[in-house]
Short mmCIF file of C-alpha atoms in Angstrom, two decimals:
data_model
loop_
_atom_site.label_atom_id
_atom_site.label_comp_id
_atom_site.label_asym_id
_atom_site.label_seq_id
_atom_site.Cartn_x
_atom_site.Cartn_y
_atom_site.Cartn_z
CA ARG A 4 0.00 0.00 0.00
CA GLN A 5 1.24 3.47 -0.87
CA ILE A 6 -0.77 5.51 1.60
CA ARG A 7 2.37 7.09 3.02
CA LEU A 8 3.47 8.21 -0.44
CA ASP A 9 0.08 9.80 -1.07
CA ILE A 10 0.22 11.64 2.24
CA LYS A 11 3.67 12.95 1.40
CA ARG A 12 2.51 14.14 -2.01
CA LEU A 13 -0.54 15.76 -0.44
CA GLY A 14 1.68 17.50 2.11
CA ASN A 15 3.93 18.86 -0.62
CA ARG A 16 0.89 20.11 -2.53
CA TRP A 17 -0.48 21.74 0.62
CA GLN A 18 2.85 23.47 1.29
CA GLN A 19 2.87 24.85 -2.26
CA VAL A 20 -0.68 26.16 -1.92
CA LEU A 21 0.12 27.71 1.46
CA LYS A 22 3.21 29.42 0.00
CA GLU A 23 1.20 30.88 -2.86
CA VAL A 24 -1.50 32.12 -0.49
CA LEU A 25 1.09 33.74 1.78
CA GLN A 26 2.81 35.43 -1.17
CA GLU A 27 -0.52 36.72 -2.47
CA ALA A 28 -1.42 38.05 0.96
CA ALA A 29 1.96 39.77 1.21
CA THR A 30 1.52 41.47 -2.16
CA ASN A 31 -2.07 42.47 -1.36
CA THR A 32 -1.15 44.19 1.89
#
């Protein structure tokens, strides 16, 4: 089973989204 791999990929995706959101917030302020 590759559940761990999926979780890792999901975590990476989440980090990317969070980074983009933070950058957007920084430019909006």
